[in-house]
Coordinates of C-alpha atoms and ligand atoms in Angstrom, one line a residue:
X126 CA -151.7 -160.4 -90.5
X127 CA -151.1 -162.9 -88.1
X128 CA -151.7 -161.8 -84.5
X129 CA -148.4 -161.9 -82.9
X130 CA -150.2 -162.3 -79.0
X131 CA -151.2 -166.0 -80.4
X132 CA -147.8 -167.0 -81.0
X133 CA -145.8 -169.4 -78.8
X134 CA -142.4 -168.0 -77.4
X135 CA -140.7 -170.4 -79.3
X136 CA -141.8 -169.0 -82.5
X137 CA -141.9 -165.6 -81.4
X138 CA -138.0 -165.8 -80.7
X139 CA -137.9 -167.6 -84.2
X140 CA -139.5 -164.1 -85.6
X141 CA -137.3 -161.9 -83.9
X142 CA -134.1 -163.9 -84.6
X143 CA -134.3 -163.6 -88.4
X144 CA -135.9 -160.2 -88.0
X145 CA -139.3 -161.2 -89.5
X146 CA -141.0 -159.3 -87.0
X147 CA -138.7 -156.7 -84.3
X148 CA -138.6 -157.4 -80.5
X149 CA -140.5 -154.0 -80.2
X150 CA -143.6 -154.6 -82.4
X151 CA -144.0 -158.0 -80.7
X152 CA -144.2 -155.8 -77.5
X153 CA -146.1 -153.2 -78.7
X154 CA -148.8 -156.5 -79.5
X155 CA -149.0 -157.5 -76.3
X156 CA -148.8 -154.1 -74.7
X157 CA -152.2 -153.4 -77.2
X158 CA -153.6 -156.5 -76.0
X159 CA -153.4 -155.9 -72.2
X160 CA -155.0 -152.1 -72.3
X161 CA -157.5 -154.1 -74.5
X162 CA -158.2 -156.8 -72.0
X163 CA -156.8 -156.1 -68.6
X164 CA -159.7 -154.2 -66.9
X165 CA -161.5 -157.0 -67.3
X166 CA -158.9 -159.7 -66.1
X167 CA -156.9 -157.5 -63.7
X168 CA -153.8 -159.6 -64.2
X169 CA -151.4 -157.0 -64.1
X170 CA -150.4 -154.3 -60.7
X171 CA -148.4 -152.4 -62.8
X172 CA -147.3 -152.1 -66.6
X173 CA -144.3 -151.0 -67.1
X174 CA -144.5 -149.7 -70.9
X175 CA -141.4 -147.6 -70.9
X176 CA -139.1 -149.9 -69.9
X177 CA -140.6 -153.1 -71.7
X178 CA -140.2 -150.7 -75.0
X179 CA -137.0 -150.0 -74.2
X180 CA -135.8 -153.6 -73.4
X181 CA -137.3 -154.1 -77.1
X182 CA -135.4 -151.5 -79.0
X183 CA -132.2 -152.9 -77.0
X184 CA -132.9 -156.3 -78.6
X185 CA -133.2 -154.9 -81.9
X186 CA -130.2 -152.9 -82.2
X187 CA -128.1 -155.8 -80.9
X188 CA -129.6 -158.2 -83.9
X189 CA -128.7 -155.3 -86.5
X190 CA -125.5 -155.3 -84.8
X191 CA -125.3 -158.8 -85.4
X192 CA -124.8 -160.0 -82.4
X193 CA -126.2 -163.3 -81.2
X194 CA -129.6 -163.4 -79.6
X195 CA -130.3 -165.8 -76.7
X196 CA -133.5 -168.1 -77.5
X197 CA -135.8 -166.5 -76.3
X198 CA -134.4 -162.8 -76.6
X199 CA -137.0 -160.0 -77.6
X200 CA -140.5 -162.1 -75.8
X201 CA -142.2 -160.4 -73.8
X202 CA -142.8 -162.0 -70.0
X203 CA -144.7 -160.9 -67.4
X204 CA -143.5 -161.2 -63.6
X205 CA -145.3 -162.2 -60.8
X206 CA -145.0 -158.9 -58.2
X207 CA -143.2 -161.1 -55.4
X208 CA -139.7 -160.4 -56.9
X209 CA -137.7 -157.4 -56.4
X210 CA -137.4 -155.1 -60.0
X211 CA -134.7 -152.0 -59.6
X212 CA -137.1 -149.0 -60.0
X213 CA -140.4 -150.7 -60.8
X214 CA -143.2 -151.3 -58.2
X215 CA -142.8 -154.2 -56.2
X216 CA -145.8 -154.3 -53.3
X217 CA -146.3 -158.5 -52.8
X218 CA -150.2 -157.5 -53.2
X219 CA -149.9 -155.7 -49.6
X220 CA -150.6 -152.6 -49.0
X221 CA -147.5 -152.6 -46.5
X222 CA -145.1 -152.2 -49.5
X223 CA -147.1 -149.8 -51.4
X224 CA -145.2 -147.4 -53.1
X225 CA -142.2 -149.5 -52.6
X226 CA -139.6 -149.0 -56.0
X227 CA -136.8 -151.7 -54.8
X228 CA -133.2 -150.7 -55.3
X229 CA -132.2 -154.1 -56.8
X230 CA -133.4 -157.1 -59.5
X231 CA -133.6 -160.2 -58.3
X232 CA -131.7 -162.7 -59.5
X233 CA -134.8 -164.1 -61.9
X234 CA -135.4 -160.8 -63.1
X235 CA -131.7 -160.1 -63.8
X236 CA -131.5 -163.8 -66.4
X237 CA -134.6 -162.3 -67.7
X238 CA -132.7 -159.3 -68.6
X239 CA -129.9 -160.8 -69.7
X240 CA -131.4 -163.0 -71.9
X241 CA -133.1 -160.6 -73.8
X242 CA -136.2 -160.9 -72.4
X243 CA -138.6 -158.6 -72.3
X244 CA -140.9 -157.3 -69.1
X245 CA -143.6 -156.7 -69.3
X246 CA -144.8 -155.8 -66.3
X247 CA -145.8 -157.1 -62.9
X248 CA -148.4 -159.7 -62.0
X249 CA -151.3 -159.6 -59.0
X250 CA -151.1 -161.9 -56.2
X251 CA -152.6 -163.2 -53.0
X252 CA -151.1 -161.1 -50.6
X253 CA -147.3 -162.1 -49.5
X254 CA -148.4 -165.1 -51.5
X255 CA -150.4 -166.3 -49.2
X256 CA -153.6 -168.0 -50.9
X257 CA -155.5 -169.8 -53.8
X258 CA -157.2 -167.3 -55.6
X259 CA -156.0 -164.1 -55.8
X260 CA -159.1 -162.6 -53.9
X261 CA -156.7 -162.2 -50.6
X262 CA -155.1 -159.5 -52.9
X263 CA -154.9 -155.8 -51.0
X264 CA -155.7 -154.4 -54.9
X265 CA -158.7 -156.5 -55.6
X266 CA -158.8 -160.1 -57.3
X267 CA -157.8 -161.1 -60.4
X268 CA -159.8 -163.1 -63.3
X269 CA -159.8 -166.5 -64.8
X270 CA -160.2 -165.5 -68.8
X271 CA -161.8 -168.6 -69.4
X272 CA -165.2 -167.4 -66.7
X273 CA -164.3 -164.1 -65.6
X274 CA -166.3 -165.0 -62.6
X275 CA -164.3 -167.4 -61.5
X276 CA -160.6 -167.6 -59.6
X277 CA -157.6 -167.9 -62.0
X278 CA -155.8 -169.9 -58.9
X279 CA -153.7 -168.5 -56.6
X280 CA -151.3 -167.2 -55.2
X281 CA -149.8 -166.3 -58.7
X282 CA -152.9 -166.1 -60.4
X283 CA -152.2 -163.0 -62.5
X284 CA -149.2 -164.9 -64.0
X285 CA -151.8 -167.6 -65.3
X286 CA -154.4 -165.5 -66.1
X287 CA -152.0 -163.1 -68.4
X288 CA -151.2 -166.3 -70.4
X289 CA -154.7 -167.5 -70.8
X290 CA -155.4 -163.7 -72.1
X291 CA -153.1 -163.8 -74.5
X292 CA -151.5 -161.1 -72.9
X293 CA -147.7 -162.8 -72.2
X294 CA -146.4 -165.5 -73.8
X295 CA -144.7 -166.4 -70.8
X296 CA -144.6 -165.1 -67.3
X297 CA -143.1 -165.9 -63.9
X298 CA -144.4 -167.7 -60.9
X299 CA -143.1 -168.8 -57.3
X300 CA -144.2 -172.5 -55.7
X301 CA -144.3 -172.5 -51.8
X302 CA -147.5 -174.8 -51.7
X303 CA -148.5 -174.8 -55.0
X304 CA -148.9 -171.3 -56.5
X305 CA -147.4 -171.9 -59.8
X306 CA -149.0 -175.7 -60.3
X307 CA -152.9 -175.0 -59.0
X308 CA -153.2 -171.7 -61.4
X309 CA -151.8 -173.3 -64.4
X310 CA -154.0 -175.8 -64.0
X311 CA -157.5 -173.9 -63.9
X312 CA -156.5 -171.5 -66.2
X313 CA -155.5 -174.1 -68.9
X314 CA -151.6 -173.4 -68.7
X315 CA -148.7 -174.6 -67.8
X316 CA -146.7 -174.3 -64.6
X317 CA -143.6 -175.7 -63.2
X318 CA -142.3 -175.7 -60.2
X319 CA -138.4 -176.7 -60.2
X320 CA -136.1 -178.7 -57.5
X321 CA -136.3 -176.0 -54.5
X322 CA -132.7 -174.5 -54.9
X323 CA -132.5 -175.2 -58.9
X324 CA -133.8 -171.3 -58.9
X325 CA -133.1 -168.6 -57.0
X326 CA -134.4 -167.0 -54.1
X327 CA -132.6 -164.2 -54.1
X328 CA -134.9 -160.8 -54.2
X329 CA -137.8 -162.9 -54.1
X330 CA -139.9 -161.6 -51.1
X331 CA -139.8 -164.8 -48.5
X332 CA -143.0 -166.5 -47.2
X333 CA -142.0 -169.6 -46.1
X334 CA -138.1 -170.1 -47.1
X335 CA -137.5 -173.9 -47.0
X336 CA -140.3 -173.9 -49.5
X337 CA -140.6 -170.8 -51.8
X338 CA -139.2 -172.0 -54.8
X339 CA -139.7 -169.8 -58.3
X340 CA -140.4 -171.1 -61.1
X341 CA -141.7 -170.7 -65.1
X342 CA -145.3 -170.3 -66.8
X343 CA -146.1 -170.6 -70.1
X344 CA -149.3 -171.5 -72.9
X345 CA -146.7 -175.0 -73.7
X346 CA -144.4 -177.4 -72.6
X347 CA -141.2 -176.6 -74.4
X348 CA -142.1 -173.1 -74.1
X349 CA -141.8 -173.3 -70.2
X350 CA -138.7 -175.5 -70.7
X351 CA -137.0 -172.9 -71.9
X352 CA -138.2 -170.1 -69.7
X353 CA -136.9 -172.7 -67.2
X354 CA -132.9 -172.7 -68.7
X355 CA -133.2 -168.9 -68.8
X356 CA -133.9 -168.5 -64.9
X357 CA -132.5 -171.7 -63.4
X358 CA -129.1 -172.6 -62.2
X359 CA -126.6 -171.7 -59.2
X360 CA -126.6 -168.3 -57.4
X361 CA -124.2 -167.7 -54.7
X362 CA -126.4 -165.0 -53.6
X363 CA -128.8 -167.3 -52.6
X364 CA -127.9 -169.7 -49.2
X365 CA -130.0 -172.7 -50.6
X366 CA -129.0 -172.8 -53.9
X367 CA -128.0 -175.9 -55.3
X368 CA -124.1 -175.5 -57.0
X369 CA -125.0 -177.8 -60.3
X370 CA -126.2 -177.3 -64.0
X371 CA -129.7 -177.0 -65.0
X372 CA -131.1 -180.5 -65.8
X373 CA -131.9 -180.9 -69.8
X374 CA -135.2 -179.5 -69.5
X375 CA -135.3 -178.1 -73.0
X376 CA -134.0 -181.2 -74.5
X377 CA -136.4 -183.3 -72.8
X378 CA -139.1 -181.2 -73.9
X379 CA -138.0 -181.9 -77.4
X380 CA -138.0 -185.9 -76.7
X381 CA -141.1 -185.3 -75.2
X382 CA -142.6 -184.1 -78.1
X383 CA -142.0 -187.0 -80.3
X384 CA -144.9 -189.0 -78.3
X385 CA -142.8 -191.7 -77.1
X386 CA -142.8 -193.1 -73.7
X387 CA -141.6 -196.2 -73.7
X388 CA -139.5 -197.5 -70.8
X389 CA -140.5 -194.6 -68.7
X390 CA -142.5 -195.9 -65.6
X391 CA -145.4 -193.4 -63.7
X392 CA -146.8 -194.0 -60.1
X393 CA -150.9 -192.8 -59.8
X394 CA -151.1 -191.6 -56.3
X395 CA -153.4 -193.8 -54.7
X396 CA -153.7 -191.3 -52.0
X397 CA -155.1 -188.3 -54.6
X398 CA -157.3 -190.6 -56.6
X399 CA -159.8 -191.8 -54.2
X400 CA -162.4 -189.1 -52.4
X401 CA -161.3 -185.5 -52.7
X402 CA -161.6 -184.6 -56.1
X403 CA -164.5 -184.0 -58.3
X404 CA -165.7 -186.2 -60.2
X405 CA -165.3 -184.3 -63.6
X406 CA -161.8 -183.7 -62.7
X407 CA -161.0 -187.5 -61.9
X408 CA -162.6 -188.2 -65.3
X409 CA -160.4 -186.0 -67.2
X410 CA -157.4 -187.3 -65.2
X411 CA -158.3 -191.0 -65.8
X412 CA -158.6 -190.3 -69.5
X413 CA -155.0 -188.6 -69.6
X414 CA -152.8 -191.4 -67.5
X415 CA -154.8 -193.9 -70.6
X416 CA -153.3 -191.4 -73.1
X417 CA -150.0 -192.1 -71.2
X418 CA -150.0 -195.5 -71.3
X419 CA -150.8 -195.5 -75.1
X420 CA -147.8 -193.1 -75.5
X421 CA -145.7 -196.7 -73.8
X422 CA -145.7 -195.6 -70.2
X423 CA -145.9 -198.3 -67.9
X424 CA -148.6 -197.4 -65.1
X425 CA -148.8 -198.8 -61.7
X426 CA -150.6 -197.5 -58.5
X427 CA -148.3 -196.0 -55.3
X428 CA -149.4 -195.5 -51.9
X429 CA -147.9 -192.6 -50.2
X430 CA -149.3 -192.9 -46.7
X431 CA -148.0 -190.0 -45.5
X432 CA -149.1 -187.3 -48.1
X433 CA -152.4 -187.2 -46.2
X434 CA -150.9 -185.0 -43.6
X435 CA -149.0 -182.6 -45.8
X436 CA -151.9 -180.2 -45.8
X437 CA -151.6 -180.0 -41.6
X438 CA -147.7 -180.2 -41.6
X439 CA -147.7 -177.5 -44.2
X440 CA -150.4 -175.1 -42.1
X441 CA -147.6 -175.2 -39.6
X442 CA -144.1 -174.7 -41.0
X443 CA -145.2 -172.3 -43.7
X444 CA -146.9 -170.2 -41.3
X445 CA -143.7 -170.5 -38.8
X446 CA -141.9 -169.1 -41.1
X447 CA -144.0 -166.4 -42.3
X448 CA -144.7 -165.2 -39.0
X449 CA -140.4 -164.6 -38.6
X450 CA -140.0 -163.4 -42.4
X451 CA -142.7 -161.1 -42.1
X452 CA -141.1 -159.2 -39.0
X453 CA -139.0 -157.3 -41.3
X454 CA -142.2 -154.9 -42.3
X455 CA -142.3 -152.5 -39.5
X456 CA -142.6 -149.6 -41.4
X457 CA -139.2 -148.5 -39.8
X458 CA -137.3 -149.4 -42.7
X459 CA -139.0 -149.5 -46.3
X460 CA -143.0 -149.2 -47.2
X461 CA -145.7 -148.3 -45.1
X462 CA -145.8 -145.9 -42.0
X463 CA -148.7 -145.3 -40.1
X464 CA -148.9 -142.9 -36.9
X465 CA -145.5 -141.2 -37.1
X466 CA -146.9 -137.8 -35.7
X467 CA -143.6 -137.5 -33.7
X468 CA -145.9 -138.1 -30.2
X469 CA -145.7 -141.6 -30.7
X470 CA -143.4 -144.6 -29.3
X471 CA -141.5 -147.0 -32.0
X472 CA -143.5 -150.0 -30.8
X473 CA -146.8 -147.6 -31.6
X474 CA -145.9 -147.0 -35.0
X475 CA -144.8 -150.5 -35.6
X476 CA -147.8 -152.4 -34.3
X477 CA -150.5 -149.1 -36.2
X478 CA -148.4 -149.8 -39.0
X479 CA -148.7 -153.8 -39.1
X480 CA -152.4 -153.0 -38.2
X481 CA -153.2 -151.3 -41.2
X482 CA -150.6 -152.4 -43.6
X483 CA -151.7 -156.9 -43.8
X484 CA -154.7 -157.8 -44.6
X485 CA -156.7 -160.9 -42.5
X486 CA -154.8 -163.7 -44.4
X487 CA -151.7 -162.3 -43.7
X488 CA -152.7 -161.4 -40.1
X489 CA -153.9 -165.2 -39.5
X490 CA -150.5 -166.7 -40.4
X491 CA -148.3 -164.4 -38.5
X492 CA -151.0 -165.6 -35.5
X493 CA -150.8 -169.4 -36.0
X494 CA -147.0 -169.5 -36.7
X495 CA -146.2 -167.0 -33.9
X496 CA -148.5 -169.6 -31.3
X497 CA -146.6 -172.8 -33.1
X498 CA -143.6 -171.6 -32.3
X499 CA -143.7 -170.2 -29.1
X500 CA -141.7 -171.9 -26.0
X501 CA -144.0 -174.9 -24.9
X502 CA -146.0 -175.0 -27.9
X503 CA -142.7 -175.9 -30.5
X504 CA -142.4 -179.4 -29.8
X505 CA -146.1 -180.2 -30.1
X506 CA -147.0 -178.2 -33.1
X507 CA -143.5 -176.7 -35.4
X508 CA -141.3 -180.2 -34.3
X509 CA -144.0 -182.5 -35.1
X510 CA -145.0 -181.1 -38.3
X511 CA -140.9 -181.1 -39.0
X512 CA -141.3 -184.5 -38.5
X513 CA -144.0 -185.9 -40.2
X514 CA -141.8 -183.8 -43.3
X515 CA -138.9 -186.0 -43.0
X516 CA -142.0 -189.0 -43.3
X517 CA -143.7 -187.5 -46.6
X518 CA -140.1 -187.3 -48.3
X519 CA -139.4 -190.6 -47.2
X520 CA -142.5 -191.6 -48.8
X521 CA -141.0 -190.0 -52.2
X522 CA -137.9 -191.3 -51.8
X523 CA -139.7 -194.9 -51.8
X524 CA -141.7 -194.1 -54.6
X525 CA -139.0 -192.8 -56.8
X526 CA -137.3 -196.7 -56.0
X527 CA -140.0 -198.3 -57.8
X528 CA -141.2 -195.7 -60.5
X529 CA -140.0 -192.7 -62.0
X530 CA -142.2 -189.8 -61.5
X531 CA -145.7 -189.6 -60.0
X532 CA -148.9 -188.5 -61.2
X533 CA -151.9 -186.9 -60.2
X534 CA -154.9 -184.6 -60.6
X535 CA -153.3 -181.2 -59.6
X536 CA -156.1 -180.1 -58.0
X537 CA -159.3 -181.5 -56.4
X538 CA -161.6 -178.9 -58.2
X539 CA -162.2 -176.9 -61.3
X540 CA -161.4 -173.4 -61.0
X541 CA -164.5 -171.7 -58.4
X542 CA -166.7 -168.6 -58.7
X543 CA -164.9 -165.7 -56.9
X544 CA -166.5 -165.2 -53.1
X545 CA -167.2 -169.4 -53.3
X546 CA -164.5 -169.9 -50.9
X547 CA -163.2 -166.7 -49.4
X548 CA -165.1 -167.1 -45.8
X549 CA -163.9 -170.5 -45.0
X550 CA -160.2 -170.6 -44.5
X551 CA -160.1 -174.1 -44.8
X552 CA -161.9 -174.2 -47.9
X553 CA -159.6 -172.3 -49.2
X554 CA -156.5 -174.2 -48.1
X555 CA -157.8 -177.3 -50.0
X556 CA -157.2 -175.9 -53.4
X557 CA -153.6 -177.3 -52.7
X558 CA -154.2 -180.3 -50.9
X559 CA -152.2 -182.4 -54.1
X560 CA -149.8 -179.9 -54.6
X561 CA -147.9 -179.5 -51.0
X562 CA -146.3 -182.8 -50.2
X563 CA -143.9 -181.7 -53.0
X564 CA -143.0 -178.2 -51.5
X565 CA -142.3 -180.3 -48.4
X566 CA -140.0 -182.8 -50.1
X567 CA -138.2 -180.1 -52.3
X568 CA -138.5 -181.9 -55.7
X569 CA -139.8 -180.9 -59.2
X570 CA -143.6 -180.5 -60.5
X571 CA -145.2 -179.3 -63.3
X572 CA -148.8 -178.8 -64.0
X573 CA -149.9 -179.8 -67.6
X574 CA -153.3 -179.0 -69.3
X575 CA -155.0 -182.6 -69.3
X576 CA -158.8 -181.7 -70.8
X577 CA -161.9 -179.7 -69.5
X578 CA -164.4 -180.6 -67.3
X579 CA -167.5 -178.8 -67.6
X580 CA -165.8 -176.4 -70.4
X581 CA -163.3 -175.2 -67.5
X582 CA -159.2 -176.7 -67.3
X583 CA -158.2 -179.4 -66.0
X584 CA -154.1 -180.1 -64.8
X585 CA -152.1 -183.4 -64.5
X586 CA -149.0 -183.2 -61.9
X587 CA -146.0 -185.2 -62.5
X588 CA -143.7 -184.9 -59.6
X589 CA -140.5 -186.5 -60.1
X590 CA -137.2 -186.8 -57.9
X591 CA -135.1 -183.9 -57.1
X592 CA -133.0 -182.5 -59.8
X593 CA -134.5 -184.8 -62.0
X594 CA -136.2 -181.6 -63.3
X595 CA -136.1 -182.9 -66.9
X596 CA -138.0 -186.3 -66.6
X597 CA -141.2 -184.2 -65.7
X598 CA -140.8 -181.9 -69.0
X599 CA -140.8 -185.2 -70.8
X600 CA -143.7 -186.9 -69.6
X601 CA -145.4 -183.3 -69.8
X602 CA -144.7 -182.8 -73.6
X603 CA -145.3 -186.4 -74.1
X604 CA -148.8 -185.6 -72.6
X605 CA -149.0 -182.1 -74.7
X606 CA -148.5 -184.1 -77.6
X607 CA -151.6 -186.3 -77.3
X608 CA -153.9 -184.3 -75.9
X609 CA -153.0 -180.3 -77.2
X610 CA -153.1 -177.5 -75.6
X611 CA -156.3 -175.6 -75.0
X612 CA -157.7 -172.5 -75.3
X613 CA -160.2 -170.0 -73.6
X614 CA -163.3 -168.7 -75.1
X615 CA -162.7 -165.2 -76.6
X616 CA -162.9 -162.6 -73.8
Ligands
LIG967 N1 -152.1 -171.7 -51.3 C1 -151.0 -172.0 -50.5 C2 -151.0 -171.0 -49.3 O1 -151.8 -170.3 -49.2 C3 -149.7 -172.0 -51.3 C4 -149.2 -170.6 -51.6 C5 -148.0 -170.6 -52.4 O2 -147.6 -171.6 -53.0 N2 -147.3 -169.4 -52.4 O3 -150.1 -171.0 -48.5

């Protein structure tokens, strides 16, 4: 019998759709699968088996009604714990929302419902998002399948670790400096992040707003194209959300596919090829923009010399922003209270609550942001690092004259033993050092699985202009095509 947890989205849909297989046993496989696997990965906070079993049976009676299916109605997804599900535990990985059953979907969530989809349950993260590992989780890190002593990335590492388990097909991340891109890429998967406003924010717990941008994961290309059309698109609900028509993503995955890249022009990032990364991952990335250029691409070098302070610029705004967002969690309102013995001021229980409730990441953000943008500081520190934004998208808006996308490494390392990097905050940051300057521009990446180094993942990036979403699937499938997709050692 084949083993449905092995089976892409696409084809699992296929299965459903003609009835070969019903939406519930395919969940029922990968609910088997994660009580067989998930004390071992920890990707999961919380499984929500009832309701993923209902959201099954739904999906069945509608096909024996006859009614149309969506393509990818009846596969199971797992979301990442940062957006809001009505009824179903939602903490952010913080102990401040513990407990916390949100009133509401997000808008992701709702197109996930809508199309048939069906959740699983929620994914674990580095607290608020905050991280690149998933150790800075307040319920205990998370595991890459293919070492489970190493990191499966972060922040959304349980979103790539349930994929390289076989445990989703697909699942959902969110991108605010490269927590859908750097855990695809050292778990061997695949993670976009889309055009910040081509997906919604709305119900998606904010970090840093100008930045967080959700986004797909999936084991393939296409696979995460389609996820992609599912969840993309306009939402009023959401301020920043751009009013215009998911880009072709799915067919662009398809013309991917076929292997053919000729007339498409890719810049390597002179910046992100030189020192920085190891040298196991440069190998592997070498070897894949060669692959490209057999598939036709034309390849030329790019200097961005700005990108080089997007790690310093980012360590500012994000921050900034966090430390505002995050003044909502005063334990007056939703989540944790601590101290409320009725002898106590308001300002008592907010600050013992705080106190308790983020962990030291958290705590370290809400510090530096608070001191960036306080009155004599701002100019020096929150307007400069504004500034030198506007000079890392000019650099992209150059590049994107002359070629059209950009390539490189998405990390500088392999994925790390856990602990490696967890008392050096700097270390830590690092781990994104190729991803940010996109977050700060607001255009499209995607992380594609580009070989191994040392046995363990390796990710290309293709960033590409701003609602030019689809040119990255293609290149990415193109990619796909020629090298495969690859797969963890049995747990
Ligand atoms: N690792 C980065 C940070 O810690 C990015 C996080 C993210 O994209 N959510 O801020």
């Amino acid at each position: 019998m084949t083993d449905l947890t092995k089976l892409s989205a696409v084809d699992l849909a296929g299965l459903v759709a003609t009835g070969e297989t019903s939406a519930v046993e395919v969940t029922q496989a990968h609910l088997d699968r994660i009580g067989a696997v998930d004390e071992r990965v920890h990707a999961f906070l919380h499984v929500d088996t009832e309701g993923a079993l209902a959201a099954a049976r739904a999906v069945d009676e509608r096909r024996a009604a006859g009614e149309e299916l969506g393509p990818l109605a009846g596969v199971p997804v797992a979301v990442k714990d940062v957006l809001t599900t009505k009824g179903v535990p939602t903490t952010v990985g913080s102990k401040i929302l513990e407990g916390w059953r949100p009133p509401y979907d997000s808008t992701i969530v709702e197109r996930l419902r809508a199309a048939g989809t069906v959740m699983l349950g929620k994914t674990n993260m580095d607290e608020f998002a905050m991280g690149s590992s998933t150790e800075y989780s307040a319920y205990g890190p998370t595991r890459n399948p293919w070492d489970t002593d190493r990191i499966p990335g972060g922040s959304g590492g349980g979103s790539a670790a349930a994929l390289a388990a076989y445990e989703a097909p697909l699942s959902i991340g969110s991108d605010t400096g490269g927590s859908i891109r750097q855990p695809g890429a050292v778990t061997g998967t695949v993670g976009a992040k889309p055009t910040y406003g081509g997906t919604s924010r709305y119900g998606l717990v904010a970090f840093s707003s100008s930045l967080d941008t959700p986004g797909p994961c999936a084991r393939n290309v296409l696979d995460a194209a389609l996820l992609h059309q599912v969840i993309g698109g306009h939402d009023p609900r959401d301020s920043t959300s751009i009013p215009a028509p998911v880009p072709d993503v799915v067919g662009a995955a398809r013309l991917g596919a076929s292997g053919d890249l000729t007339g498409v022009k890719l810049g390597v990032v002179t910046e992100f090829t030189g020192e920085g990364a190891e040298p196991g991952v440069m190998a592997a990335f070498r070897e894949s923009v060669e692959a490209l250029a057999k598939l036709g691409a034309e390849i030329v070098e790019i200097s961005c010399p700005h990108f080089r302070y997007a790690l310093p610029a980012y360590y500012l705004i994000a921050p900034s922003e966090c430390s505002s967002n995050l003044a909502r969690f005063d334990g007056v309102r939703f989540g944790l209270r601590v101290g409320d013995d009725g002898n106590r001021s308001l300002e008592e229980v907010m600050s013992l609550t705080r106190e308790a409730g983020f962990g030291p990441e958290v705590k370290r953000r809400i510090m530096i942001g608070t001191y960036a943008l306080s009155s004599g500081y701002y100019d020096a520190y929150y307007g400069q690092a504004q500034k030198v934004r506007t000079l890392i998208t000019r650099d992209f808006t150059t590049a994107f004259e002359q070629v059209d996308a950009l390539i490189s490494p998405t990390t500088p390392f392999v994925a790390f033993p856990i602990g490696a990097r967890t008392s050096d905050p700097y270390q830590m940051y690092l781990a994104d050092l190729f991803t940010i300057p996109t977050n700060l521009y607001g255009g499209p990446a995607i992380s594609v699985p580009c070989g191994l180094s040392d046995g363990l993942p390796v990710g290309l990036q293709i960033m590409a202009p701003t609602m030019a979403d689809d040119r990255m699937y293609r290149v990415a499938a193109a990619l796909e095509s020629s090298v495969g997709t690859f797969t963890p050692p049995a747990l």
